[in-house]
Coordinates of C-alpha atoms in Angstrom, one line a residue:
Chain A
M18 CA 0.0 0.0 0.0
L19 CA 2.8 2.4 1.0
S20 CA 6.0 2.0 -0.9
V21 CA 9.1 4.1 -0.2
R22 CA 11.9 3.8 -2.8
D23 CA 15.5 5.1 -2.4
L24 CA 14.5 7.9 -0.1
T25 CA 17.5 10.3 0.3
V26 CA 17.5 13.3 2.5
S27 CA 20.4 15.7 2.4
L28 CA 21.8 18.7 4.2
G29 CA 24.4 21.1 2.8
S30 CA 24.7 22.5 -0.7
E31 CA 23.5 21.1 -4.0
T32 CA 27.0 20.5 -5.1
A33 CA 28.3 18.9 -1.8
P34 CA 25.3 17.2 -0.2
V35 CA 25.6 15.4 3.1
D36 CA 23.2 12.5 3.1
I37 CA 21.5 12.0 6.5
V38 CA 19.1 9.4 5.0
A39 CA 20.7 7.5 2.2
G40 CA 18.6 5.4 -0.1
V41 CA 16.0 4.1 2.3
S42 CA 13.4 1.7 0.9
F43 CA 10.6 -0.1 2.5
G44 CA 7.0 -1.3 1.9
L45 CA 4.0 -1.4 4.2
G46 CA 0.9 -3.5 3.7
K47 CA -2.7 -3.1 4.9
G48 CA -3.0 -3.8 8.6
E49 CA 0.7 -4.2 9.0
I50 CA 3.0 -2.7 11.7
L51 CA 6.5 -2.0 10.4
G52 CA 9.0 -1.1 13.2
L53 CA 11.8 1.2 12.3
V54 CA 14.4 1.0 15.0
G55 CA 17.7 2.7 15.6
E56 CA 19.7 4.9 18.0
S57 CA 19.6 8.7 18.1
G58 CA 20.8 10.4 15.0
C59 CA 20.4 7.3 12.7
G60 CA 17.9 9.2 10.5
K61 CA 14.7 7.4 11.6
S62 CA 12.8 10.6 12.4
M63 CA 14.1 12.3 9.2
T64 CA 12.8 9.4 7.2
S65 CA 9.3 9.7 8.7
L66 CA 9.2 13.5 8.2
A67 CA 10.3 13.0 4.5
V68 CA 7.4 10.5 4.0
M69 CA 5.0 13.0 5.6
G70 CA 6.3 15.9 3.5
L71 CA 7.1 17.7 6.8
L72 CA 10.9 18.2 6.5
P73 CA 11.7 21.5 8.3
Q74 CA 12.3 24.5 6.0
P75 CA 15.0 25.6 5.5
G76 CA 17.0 22.6 6.3
P77 CA 17.2 19.0 5.1
R78 CA 15.7 18.4 1.7
L79 CA 14.4 15.4 -0.2
R80 CA 17.2 14.9 -2.8
A81 CA 15.9 11.7 -4.3
G82 CA 13.4 8.9 -4.0
K83 CA 9.7 8.3 -4.2
V84 CA 6.9 7.8 -1.6
L85 CA 4.1 5.9 -3.4
L86 CA 0.8 5.7 -1.7
E87 CA -1.3 3.3 -3.7
G88 CA 0.8 4.1 -6.7
C89 CA 0.7 7.9 -6.5
D90 CA 4.0 9.6 -5.7
V91 CA 3.0 12.0 -2.9
T92 CA 6.3 13.8 -2.9
Q93 CA 5.3 15.4 -6.2
L94 CA 2.1 16.9 -4.7
Q95 CA 1.6 20.3 -3.0
P96 CA 0.3 19.9 0.6
W97 CA -3.2 21.1 -0.4
Q98 CA -3.3 18.6 -3.2
R99 CA -2.4 15.9 -0.7
V100 CA -5.5 16.8 1.3
E101 CA -7.9 17.4 -1.6
A102 CA -7.1 14.3 -3.6
G103 CA -7.2 12.1 -0.5
H104 CA -3.6 11.2 -1.3
G105 CA -2.5 12.7 2.0
R106 CA -4.0 9.9 4.0
I107 CA -0.9 9.5 6.0
A108 CA -1.1 10.8 9.6
M109 CA 1.5 11.2 12.2
I110 CA 1.8 11.2 16.0
F111 CA 4.8 12.4 17.9
Q112 CA 6.7 11.7 21.1
E113 CA 5.5 14.6 23.2
P114 CA 1.8 15.3 22.7
M115 CA 2.0 18.5 24.8
T116 CA 4.1 20.2 22.2
S117 CA 1.7 19.2 19.4
L118 CA -1.5 20.2 21.1
N119 CA -2.6 23.9 21.4
P120 CA -2.6 24.6 25.1
V121 CA -5.3 27.2 25.0
R122 CA -8.0 25.3 23.0
R123 CA -10.3 22.6 24.2
I124 CA -9.4 19.2 22.9
G125 CA -12.9 18.7 21.3
D126 CA -12.3 21.8 19.1
Q127 CA -8.8 20.6 18.2
I128 CA -10.1 17.2 17.0
A129 CA -13.1 18.8 15.3
E130 CA -10.8 21.2 13.4
A131 CA -8.9 18.2 11.9
V132 CA -12.3 16.6 11.0
R133 CA -13.4 19.8 9.2
V134 CA -10.2 20.1 7.2
H135 CA -10.6 16.6 5.9
E136 CA -14.3 16.1 5.6
G137 CA -15.7 19.6 5.2
V138 CA -18.7 19.0 7.5
S139 CA -20.6 21.4 9.8
A140 CA -19.2 22.4 13.2
A141 CA -21.8 20.3 15.0
A142 CA -21.2 17.2 12.9
A143 CA -17.4 17.6 13.4
L144 CA -17.9 17.8 17.1
S145 CA -19.9 14.6 17.2
R146 CA -17.3 12.9 15.1
A147 CA -14.7 14.1 17.6
R148 CA -16.6 12.4 20.3
E149 CA -16.7 9.2 18.2
L150 CA -13.0 9.4 17.7
L151 CA -12.4 9.8 21.5
E152 CA -14.4 6.7 22.0
M153 CA -12.4 4.9 19.4
V154 CA -9.2 5.7 21.2
R155 CA -10.8 4.5 24.5
M156 CA -10.6 7.8 26.3
P157 CA -12.4 7.4 29.6
D158 CA -15.5 9.6 29.7
P159 CA -15.2 10.9 26.2
A160 CA -18.2 13.3 26.2
M161 CA -16.8 15.1 29.3
Q162 CA -13.3 15.2 28.0
L163 CA -14.3 17.1 24.8
S164 CA -14.3 20.3 26.8
A165 CA -11.0 19.6 28.6
Y166 CA -7.8 21.5 28.0
P167 CA -4.6 19.6 27.3
H168 CA -3.0 20.5 30.7
Q169 CA -5.9 18.8 32.4
L170 CA -5.1 15.5 30.9
S171 CA -2.4 13.0 31.8
G172 CA 0.4 12.1 29.3
G173 CA -1.3 8.9 28.3
Q174 CA -4.6 10.7 27.7
R175 CA -2.9 13.4 25.7
Q176 CA -1.4 10.8 23.4
R177 CA -4.9 9.3 23.0
V178 CA -6.1 12.8 21.9
M179 CA -3.2 12.9 19.4
I180 CA -4.2 9.5 18.0
A181 CA -7.8 10.7 17.7
I182 CA -6.6 13.8 15.7
A183 CA -4.5 11.5 13.5
L184 CA -7.5 9.3 12.8
A185 CA -9.7 12.3 11.8
C186 CA -8.4 12.0 8.2
R187 CA -9.2 8.2 8.1
P188 CA -5.6 7.5 7.4
Q189 CA -4.3 4.5 5.5
V190 CA -1.0 4.9 7.1
L191 CA -0.2 6.1 10.6
I192 CA 3.4 7.1 11.3
A193 CA 4.1 6.9 15.1
D194 CA 7.4 8.5 16.0
E195 CA 8.4 7.3 19.5
P196 CA 4.8 7.8 20.7
T197 CA 5.3 6.0 24.0
T198 CA 8.9 7.1 24.9
A199 CA 7.7 9.8 27.3
L200 CA 5.2 7.5 29.0
D201 CA 5.5 5.2 32.0
V202 CA 5.7 1.5 31.1
T203 CA 2.2 0.6 32.5
I204 CA 0.7 3.4 30.4
Q205 CA 2.9 2.5 27.4
V206 CA 1.4 -1.0 27.2
Q207 CA -2.1 0.6 27.1
I208 CA -1.2 2.9 24.2
L209 CA 0.6 0.1 22.3
G210 CA -2.4 -2.1 22.8
L211 CA -4.6 0.6 21.4
L212 CA -2.4 1.0 18.3
R213 CA -2.5 -2.7 17.7
E214 CA -6.3 -2.7 18.0
L215 CA -6.8 0.3 15.6
C216 CA -4.4 -1.3 13.1
S217 CA -6.5 -4.4 12.7
R218 CA -9.9 -2.7 13.2
L219 CA -9.3 0.1 10.7
E220 CA -7.0 -1.9 8.4
M221 CA -4.5 0.8 8.8
A222 CA -0.8 0.3 8.3
I223 CA 1.5 1.7 11.0
L224 CA 5.1 2.8 10.7
F225 CA 6.3 2.6 14.3
I226 CA 9.6 4.4 15.0
T227 CA 11.4 3.7 18.2
H228 CA 14.8 3.2 19.8
D229 CA 13.4 0.4 22.0
M230 CA 14.1 -3.1 20.7
G231 CA 11.7 -4.5 23.4
V232 CA 8.7 -2.5 22.2
I233 CA 9.5 -3.4 18.6
A234 CA 9.7 -7.1 19.4
Q235 CA 6.3 -7.1 21.1
L236 CA 4.4 -4.9 18.7
A237 CA 5.8 -5.0 15.1
D238 CA 5.1 -7.6 12.4
R239 CA 8.3 -6.7 10.5
V240 CA 11.3 -4.7 11.5
S241 CA 13.8 -2.5 9.7
V242 CA 17.0 -1.6 11.6
M243 CA 18.5 1.7 10.8
Y244 CA 22.1 2.8 11.2
A245 CA 23.8 6.0 10.0
G246 CA 21.0 6.8 7.5
R247 CA 20.7 3.4 6.1
I248 CA 18.5 0.4 6.7
V249 CA 21.0 -2.3 7.5
E250 CA 18.5 -5.2 8.1
T251 CA 14.9 -5.9 7.4
A252 CA 13.0 -9.0 8.4
G253 CA 9.9 -10.5 10.0
V254 CA 10.0 -9.9 13.7
E255 CA 10.5 -13.6 14.6
S256 CA 13.3 -14.0 12.1
L257 CA 15.0 -10.8 13.2
F258 CA 15.0 -11.5 16.9
G259 CA 15.6 -15.3 16.4
R260 CA 18.4 -15.0 13.8
P261 CA 19.8 -11.5 13.5
R262 CA 22.2 -11.4 10.5
H263 CA 23.7 -7.9 10.8
H264 CA 26.4 -7.4 13.3
Y265 CA 24.9 -4.1 14.4
T266 CA 21.5 -5.7 15.1
R267 CA 23.1 -8.4 17.1
G268 CA 25.1 -5.8 19.0
L269 CA 22.0 -3.9 19.9
M270 CA 20.2 -6.9 21.2
D271 CA 23.2 -8.1 23.2
C272 CA 23.6 -4.8 25.1
M273 CA 20.0 -4.8 26.3
P274 CA 20.0 -5.4 30.1
S275 CA 16.8 -7.4 30.0
R276 CA 18.5 -9.9 27.7
N277 CA 21.4 -10.4 30.0
S278 CA 19.8 -10.9 33.3
G279 CA 22.4 -12.1 35.8
A280 CA 25.4 -11.4 33.5
R281 CA 28.2 -9.6 35.3
R282 CA 29.0 -7.3 32.4
L283 CA 27.0 -6.2 29.5
P284 CA 28.4 -6.6 26.0
T285 CA 28.9 -3.2 24.3
I286 CA 29.4 -1.9 20.8
A287 CA 32.8 -0.1 20.8
G288 CA 33.0 3.4 19.4
Q289 CA 30.4 5.8 18.2
P290 CA 28.3 6.1 15.0
P291 CA 30.1 8.1 12.2
A292 CA 29.2 11.8 11.9
P293 CA 27.2 12.6 8.8
G294 CA 29.5 13.4 5.9
T295 CA 32.4 11.4 7.3
V296 CA 31.1 8.1 5.7
G297 CA 33.6 6.9 3.2
A298 CA 33.2 4.3 0.4
G299 CA 33.0 1.3 2.7
C300 CA 30.4 -0.1 5.1
V301 CA 29.0 2.5 7.5
F302 CA 29.4 0.1 10.4
A303 CA 33.0 -0.9 9.6
S304 CA 34.6 1.3 12.2
R305 CA 32.6 -0.5 15.1
C306 CA 32.2 -4.0 13.7
A307 CA 33.8 -6.8 15.6
A308 CA 34.0 -9.0 12.4
V309 CA 35.3 -6.3 10.1
R310 CA 37.5 -7.3 7.2
E311 CA 39.7 -5.2 5.0
S312 CA 37.3 -5.3 2.1
C313 CA 34.5 -3.8 4.2
R314 CA 36.4 -0.5 4.5
L315 CA 36.9 -0.2 0.8
A316 CA 33.5 -1.1 -0.9
A317 CA 29.9 -0.6 0.2
P318 CA 28.4 -4.0 1.2
P319 CA 25.7 -5.5 -1.1
R320 CA 22.0 -5.7 0.0
T321 CA 21.2 -9.4 -0.1
E322 CA 18.0 -11.3 0.6
I323 CA 19.6 -14.0 2.8
A324 CA 16.3 -15.8 3.5
Q325 CA 12.7 -15.4 2.5
G326 CA 11.8 -11.8 3.4
H327 CA 15.1 -11.2 5.3
E328 CA 17.4 -8.6 3.8
V329 CA 20.7 -7.6 5.1
L330 CA 23.2 -4.9 4.2
C331 CA 26.4 -6.8 5.0
A332 CA 29.1 -8.5 3.0
F333 CA 29.8 -11.0 5.7
P334 CA 26.5 -11.5 7.6
L335 CA 26.2 -13.6 10.7
D336 CA 25.3 -17.2 9.9
G337 CA 22.3 -16.7 12.1
G338 CA 22.8 -19.2 14.9
V339 CA 20.1 -18.7 17.5
A340 CA 20.8 -15.7 19.7
P341 CA 21.2 -16.4 23.4
Chain B
M3 CA 24.4 -9.8 51.7
S4 CA 25.1 -9.1 55.3
G5 CA 27.2 -6.3 56.6
D6 CA 27.0 -2.9 58.2
V7 CA 24.2 -0.6 57.3
V8 CA 25.8 2.6 55.8
L9 CA 22.6 4.4 55.0
D10 CA 19.3 4.1 56.8
V11 CA 16.1 6.0 55.9
R12 CA 13.2 5.8 58.4
D13 CA 9.6 6.9 57.8
L14 CA 10.7 9.7 55.4
R15 CA 8.0 12.2 54.6
V16 CA 8.5 15.0 52.1
S17 CA 5.8 17.3 50.8
F18 CA 5.8 20.2 48.4
S19 CA 3.6 23.2 48.3
V20 CA 2.0 23.6 44.8
R21 CA -0.2 26.4 43.6
R22 CA -2.9 25.4 41.1
A23 CA -5.7 27.7 39.9
G24 CA -5.0 30.2 42.7
R25 CA -5.2 27.6 45.4
K26 CA -2.4 26.2 47.4
Y27 CA -2.1 22.4 47.7
R28 CA 0.4 20.2 49.5
V29 CA 1.6 17.3 47.5
Q30 CA 2.9 14.5 49.6
A31 CA 5.8 13.3 47.4
V32 CA 7.1 10.8 49.9
D33 CA 4.7 9.4 52.4
G34 CA 6.6 7.3 54.9
A35 CA 9.3 5.5 53.1
S36 CA 11.9 3.4 54.9
L37 CA 14.9 1.7 53.4
S38 CA 18.5 0.8 54.2
V39 CA 21.6 0.3 52.3
V40 CA 24.2 -2.3 53.4
E41 CA 27.9 -1.6 52.8
G42 CA 28.9 -2.6 49.2
E43 CA 25.4 -3.3 47.9
V44 CA 23.4 -1.5 45.2
L45 CA 19.8 -0.8 46.3
G46 CA 17.5 -0.1 43.3
I47 CA 14.5 2.2 43.7
V48 CA 12.1 1.7 40.9
G49 CA 8.8 3.3 40.1
E50 CA 7.0 5.4 37.6
S51 CA 7.0 9.2 37.2
G52 CA 5.8 11.0 40.2
C53 CA 6.1 8.1 42.6
G54 CA 8.7 10.0 44.8
K55 CA 11.8 8.0 43.9
T56 CA 13.8 11.1 42.9
T57 CA 12.6 13.0 46.0
V58 CA 13.9 10.1 48.2
G59 CA 17.3 10.5 46.5
R60 CA 17.4 14.2 46.8
S61 CA 16.4 14.1 50.5
I62 CA 19.4 11.8 51.2
V63 CA 21.9 14.2 49.7
G64 CA 20.1 17.2 51.3
L65 CA 18.6 18.7 48.2
A66 CA 15.0 18.3 49.5
R67 CA 13.9 19.1 53.0
P68 CA 11.9 16.3 54.7
D69 CA 8.9 17.0 56.9
S70 CA 9.7 14.2 59.2
G71 CA 11.7 11.0 59.4
A72 CA 15.3 10.2 59.9
I73 CA 18.2 9.7 57.4
R74 CA 21.3 8.2 59.1
F75 CA 24.6 7.9 57.5
K76 CA 26.8 5.5 59.5
G77 CA 24.6 6.2 62.5
A78 CA 24.7 10.0 62.3
D79 CA 21.4 11.7 61.6
L80 CA 21.7 13.9 58.5
I81 CA 18.5 15.8 58.9
G82 CA 19.2 19.0 60.7
A83 CA 22.9 18.3 60.8
G84 CA 25.3 21.2 60.4
G85 CA 29.0 22.1 60.4
A86 CA 31.5 19.4 60.3
T87 CA 29.0 16.5 60.3
L88 CA 27.3 18.0 57.2
R89 CA 30.6 18.6 55.4
E90 CA 31.7 15.1 56.1
M91 CA 28.5 13.5 54.9
R92 CA 28.4 15.7 51.8
L93 CA 31.8 14.3 50.8
N94 CA 30.7 10.8 51.5
V95 CA 27.3 10.7 50.0
R96 CA 27.4 12.0 46.4
M97 CA 24.9 12.2 43.6
V98 CA 24.9 11.4 39.8
F99 CA 22.1 13.1 37.9
Q100 CA 20.0 12.0 35.0
D101 CA 20.8 14.8 32.5
P102 CA 24.6 15.4 32.6
Y103 CA 24.1 18.4 30.4
A104 CA 21.8 20.2 32.9
S105 CA 24.0 19.2 35.9
L106 CA 27.4 20.3 34.5
N107 CA 28.1 24.0 34.5
P108 CA 28.2 24.8 30.8
R109 CA 30.8 27.7 31.4
R110 CA 33.3 25.6 33.4
V111 CA 35.7 23.1 31.9
I112 CA 35.2 19.5 32.9
G113 CA 38.3 19.5 35.1
D114 CA 36.9 22.3 37.3
S115 CA 33.6 20.6 37.7
V116 CA 35.3 17.3 38.7
A117 CA 37.6 19.0 41.2
E118 CA 34.9 21.2 42.7
A119 CA 34.2 19.2 45.9
G120 CA 38.0 18.9 46.5
D121 CA 38.5 22.6 45.9
I122 CA 35.8 23.5 48.4
N123 CA 37.3 21.3 51.0
G124 CA 40.9 22.4 50.5
M125 CA 41.9 18.9 49.5
F126 CA 44.6 19.8 47.0
G127 CA 48.0 21.0 48.3
S128 CA 49.3 22.3 45.0
R129 CA 48.1 22.8 41.4
A130 CA 50.1 19.8 40.3
E131 CA 48.4 17.6 42.9
R132 CA 45.0 18.9 41.7
S133 CA 45.7 18.2 38.1
A134 CA 47.0 14.7 38.9
A135 CA 43.8 14.0 40.9
I136 CA 41.6 15.2 38.0
A137 CA 43.6 13.2 35.4
A138 CA 43.4 10.0 37.6
T139 CA 39.6 10.4 38.1
L140 CA 39.0 11.0 34.4
T141 CA 41.0 8.0 33.5
A142 CA 39.0 5.9 36.1
V143 CA 35.8 6.8 34.3
G144 CA 37.3 6.0 30.8
L145 CA 37.9 9.5 29.6
D146 CA 41.2 10.8 28.3
P147 CA 42.8 13.3 30.8
S148 CA 42.8 15.9 28.0
F149 CA 39.0 16.2 28.6
A150 CA 39.9 18.2 31.7
T151 CA 40.1 21.4 29.6
R152 CA 37.0 20.8 27.5
Y153 CA 33.6 22.2 28.0
P154 CA 30.4 20.1 28.4
Y155 CA 29.1 21.1 24.9
E156 CA 32.1 19.4 23.3
L157 CA 31.2 16.0 24.8
S158 CA 28.8 13.4 23.6
G159 CA 26.0 12.2 25.9
G160 CA 27.9 9.2 27.1
Q161 CA 31.1 11.2 27.7
R162 CA 29.1 13.8 29.7
Q163 CA 27.6 11.2 31.9
R164 CA 31.1 9.8 32.5
A165 CA 32.2 13.3 33.5
G166 CA 29.1 13.5 35.8
I167 CA 30.2 10.2 37.4
A168 CA 33.8 11.5 37.7
R169 CA 32.5 14.5 39.7
A170 CA 30.8 12.2 42.1
I171 CA 33.9 10.1 42.9
L172 CA 36.5 12.7 43.7
P173 CA 37.2 12.4 46.6
T174 CA 36.1 8.8 46.8
P175 CA 32.7 8.7 48.7
S176 CA 31.1 5.8 50.6
V177 CA 27.7 6.1 48.9
V178 CA 26.6 7.2 45.5
I179 CA 23.0 8.2 44.8
A180 CA 22.5 7.7 41.0
D181 CA 19.2 9.2 39.8
E182 CA 18.3 7.8 36.4
P183 CA 22.0 8.0 35.3
V184 CA 21.5 6.1 32.0
S185 CA 17.9 7.0 31.0
A186 CA 19.0 9.7 28.6
L187 CA 21.5 7.4 26.7
D188 CA 21.1 5.1 23.7
V189 CA 21.2 1.4 24.6
S190 CA 24.7 0.8 23.3
V191 CA 26.1 3.7 25.3
Q192 CA 23.8 2.8 28.3
A193 CA 25.6 -0.6 28.4
Q194 CA 29.0 1.1 28.5
V195 CA 28.0 3.4 31.4
L196 CA 26.4 0.6 33.4
N197 CA 29.5 -1.5 33.0
L198 CA 31.6 1.5 34.2
M199 CA 29.3 2.0 37.3
M200 CA 29.6 -1.7 38.1
D201 CA 33.4 -1.6 37.8
L202 CA 33.7 1.5 40.0
R203 CA 31.5 0.1 42.6
E204 CA 33.9 -2.9 42.9
Q205 CA 37.1 -0.9 42.7
L206 CA 36.1 1.9 45.0
K207 CA 33.9 -0.4 47.3
L208 CA 31.0 2.0 46.8
S209 CA 27.5 1.4 48.1
M210 CA 24.8 2.7 45.8
V211 CA 21.3 3.8 45.6
F212 CA 20.3 3.4 41.9
I213 CA 17.0 5.2 41.0
S214 CA 15.4 4.2 37.7
H215 CA 12.1 3.7 36.0
D216 CA 13.6 0.9 34.0
L217 CA 13.4 -2.6 35.7
G218 CA 15.7 -4.0 33.1
V219 CA 18.5 -1.6 34.1
I220 CA 17.7 -2.1 37.8
G221 CA 17.8 -5.9 37.3
Q222 CA 21.3 -5.6 35.8
I223 CA 22.9 -3.4 38.5
S224 CA 21.2 -3.8 41.8
N225 CA 21.3 -6.5 44.6
R226 CA 18.0 -5.4 46.2
V227 CA 15.0 -3.5 44.9
A228 CA 12.5 -1.2 46.5
V229 CA 9.4 -0.6 44.4
M230 CA 7.6 2.7 44.9
Y231 CA 4.1 3.8 44.1
M232 CA 2.6 7.2 45.1
G233 CA 5.2 8.0 47.7
R234 CA 5.3 4.7 49.4
I235 CA 7.4 1.5 49.1
V236 CA 5.0 -1.3 48.1
E237 CA 7.5 -4.1 47.8
Q238 CA 11.1 -4.7 48.7
A239 CA 13.3 -7.7 48.2
G240 CA 16.3 -9.2 46.4
T241 CA 16.4 -8.2 42.8
R242 CA 15.8 -11.7 41.3
T243 CA 13.0 -12.4 43.9
V244 CA 11.1 -9.3 42.7
L245 CA 11.7 -9.7 39.0
D246 CA 11.1 -13.4 38.9
G247 CA 8.2 -13.6 41.3
P248 CA 6.6 -10.2 42.0
L249 CA 4.0 -10.3 44.8
H250 CA 2.4 -6.9 45.1
P251 CA -0.2 -6.4 42.3
Y252 CA 1.5 -3.1 41.2
T253 CA 4.9 -4.8 41.0
R254 CA 3.3 -7.6 38.9
S255 CA 1.8 -5.1 36.4
L256 CA 5.1 -3.3 36.3
V257 CA 7.1 -6.4 35.6
A258 CA 4.5 -7.5 33.0
A259 CA 4.8 -4.2 31.2
I260 CA 8.6 -4.2 30.7
P261 CA 9.2 -4.3 27.0
R262 CA 11.2 -7.5 26.3
P263 CA 13.0 -8.3 23.1
D264 CA 10.9 -11.4 22.7
P265 CA 8.5 -11.6 19.8
S266 CA 6.6 -14.4 21.3
R267 CA 5.2 -12.0 23.9
R268 CA 2.9 -10.0 21.7
I269 CA 1.2 -6.8 22.8
V270 CA -2.5 -7.7 23.1
A271 CA -5.0 -5.3 21.7
A272 CA -7.2 -3.1 23.9
I273 CA -6.1 -2.9 27.4
E274 CA -8.5 -0.9 29.5
A275 CA -7.2 2.6 30.4
S276 CA -6.0 2.8 34.0
E277 CA -3.9 5.5 35.5
P278 CA -2.6 6.5 38.9
P279 CA -4.8 8.8 40.9
S280 CA -4.1 12.6 41.1
Q281 CA -1.4 13.8 43.5
F282 CA -4.0 16.4 44.7
A283 CA -6.6 13.9 45.6
R284 CA -4.9 10.9 47.3
P285 CA -7.3 8.1 48.1
R286 CA -7.8 7.3 51.8
G287 CA -6.7 3.7 51.7
C288 CA -4.3 2.0 49.4
A289 CA -3.2 4.3 46.6
Y290 CA -3.2 1.4 44.1
A291 CA -6.7 0.2 45.0
A292 CA -8.5 1.8 42.1
R293 CA -6.3 0.0 39.6
C294 CA -5.9 -3.2 41.5
P295 CA -7.5 -6.5 40.3
I296 CA -7.6 -8.0 43.9
A297 CA -8.7 -4.9 45.8
S298 CA -11.1 -5.5 48.7
D299 CA -13.2 -3.2 50.9
R300 CA -10.4 -3.0 53.4
C301 CA -8.1 -1.6 50.7
L302 CA -10.3 1.5 50.3
A303 CA -10.2 2.3 54.0
D304 CA -6.8 1.2 55.4
V305 CA -3.3 2.1 54.1
P306 CA -1.4 -1.2 54.0
Q307 CA 1.9 -1.2 55.9
L308 CA 5.1 -2.7 54.6
R309 CA 5.4 -6.1 56.3
P310 CA 7.5 -9.3 55.9
A311 CA 5.7 -11.5 53.4
A312 CA 8.1 -14.5 53.3
E313 CA 11.0 -15.9 55.2
D314 CA 13.5 -14.6 52.6
G315 CA 13.2 -11.1 53.9
R316 CA 10.7 -9.9 51.3
L317 CA 8.6 -7.0 52.4
V318 CA 5.2 -6.2 50.8
A319 CA 2.6 -3.6 51.5
C320 CA -0.7 -5.2 50.5
H321 CA -3.7 -6.5 52.5
N322 CA -4.4 -9.3 50.1
V323 CA -1.2 -11.2 49.3

């Protein structure tokens, strides 16, 4: 349904671009949750903003690539065309709902506003749709909460409001950028459960962006691991966690405390990710990889489909013995 | 683990005055918490935002003023202490903060921040001695001594947190209170900093209070855990005991909610919304009763006290387990 091809986002001048997202491709089917996981600065948020057409101006720009929503390249459309033609049915929720909500407007009005933009209905009809949307996101006492201000809600409730606003355009794709990172774990499971429910009930696809491998494992159907602007591994969730093939993926899993209960020391990944613009011809992970060979530093690794639906960007992938 | 109790907190109560909509409220951040730290152990305090875990830590180092209770360091009461006792305890009980960017002075070089406690106490006989102490401390936390002349903005998040740790171990303390020291870090860096803290604890024979919302991290570093909810400790026991067999219903839901890198444990759709009560309207009985699957009438009236629940020293505050 959504197909992203060779997405490249760059900073700097036309003549000397610095790629912060370099040739990212992925597909997303109806009712599917794709997890995009990586550490800070890997380009996962820039990828999502580029898909939404929300790259900050001035700043990074989309240098190459296509975002096809049911065959139509939405990067070629003006924002108003995206809304009018219904091609903009990609919605997004962010990490901190407080910064996305207007603090001086009632939440009912804020949801109704989104409904009116997309459906052109009367104010009264929009408000009753807003109430429906609050019910859909399982907001306790939805009729009452329509007249609440954002500061009167808890963090979890605010994120429910954001999801309601996102659902106002009846999206085919929902991009969720670290939507539960600011929430407590007992609230986080409630929001993740809600997203899972909406995904199947509305046949909506979700691109779920996070740094948390645990959340990804329990929520996503498929996972793409991002490092230094590139997707280094994509696989079904069972396959990725059962048999990680990229050395970075394996490193990320190994250093999680919950995977090492009782170990005296945690395994670590030496070094730091390369700064954008310092990436040479070779593999982006070469400087930190424990299994690096001379050829890795010279030529970029090939993208290979190592098993059914399991792609890896590595010249010498792990043989995929079962992870501990 | 048996040994001398270095730090003992009894019936700690801390409240803050908060103004909302023109009215003054008192928020009881810590409502009668007791815990003790045995020499050489790491006590984890875990709980969700607003449960009072940070306030407990800040009270211990004197950054929050308790309403009542006692905090004893090697037998001496810290509340209301002054002069030499206070100075001595401030050198011996040190704190590592969550956000090393906010807690390091941006206009001072790392070396000056690291040496501050020594400077105030006239520890260094000469400039050379001071530089040597800074270099040795930076090396101990895995930073090159040349970092002494750099400013915080020149450092990455992981390096800054190493500097924050360096500042807490010169001169070597007995107890370190670490408040969410790895929460702001990426997992690969988080593992490096956790390893460093475990190494330092062993080399310097530190005792530690490790405050975190992350049970995975707590499970890695601590020997015992205290679980807090709405200002009270609801369960306290050895780390494995709590993580492998939580007894209090809140601890159970907390342990169940830890995201685990295990795809066979899928998130199930549609969990009913349930959130902690407001700080401004504390329930009369158990603070968890409204969310609790096993709550009874008694829970709505009586606050359950922390009591021994098994012969292995586990403490639980619940009427129904």
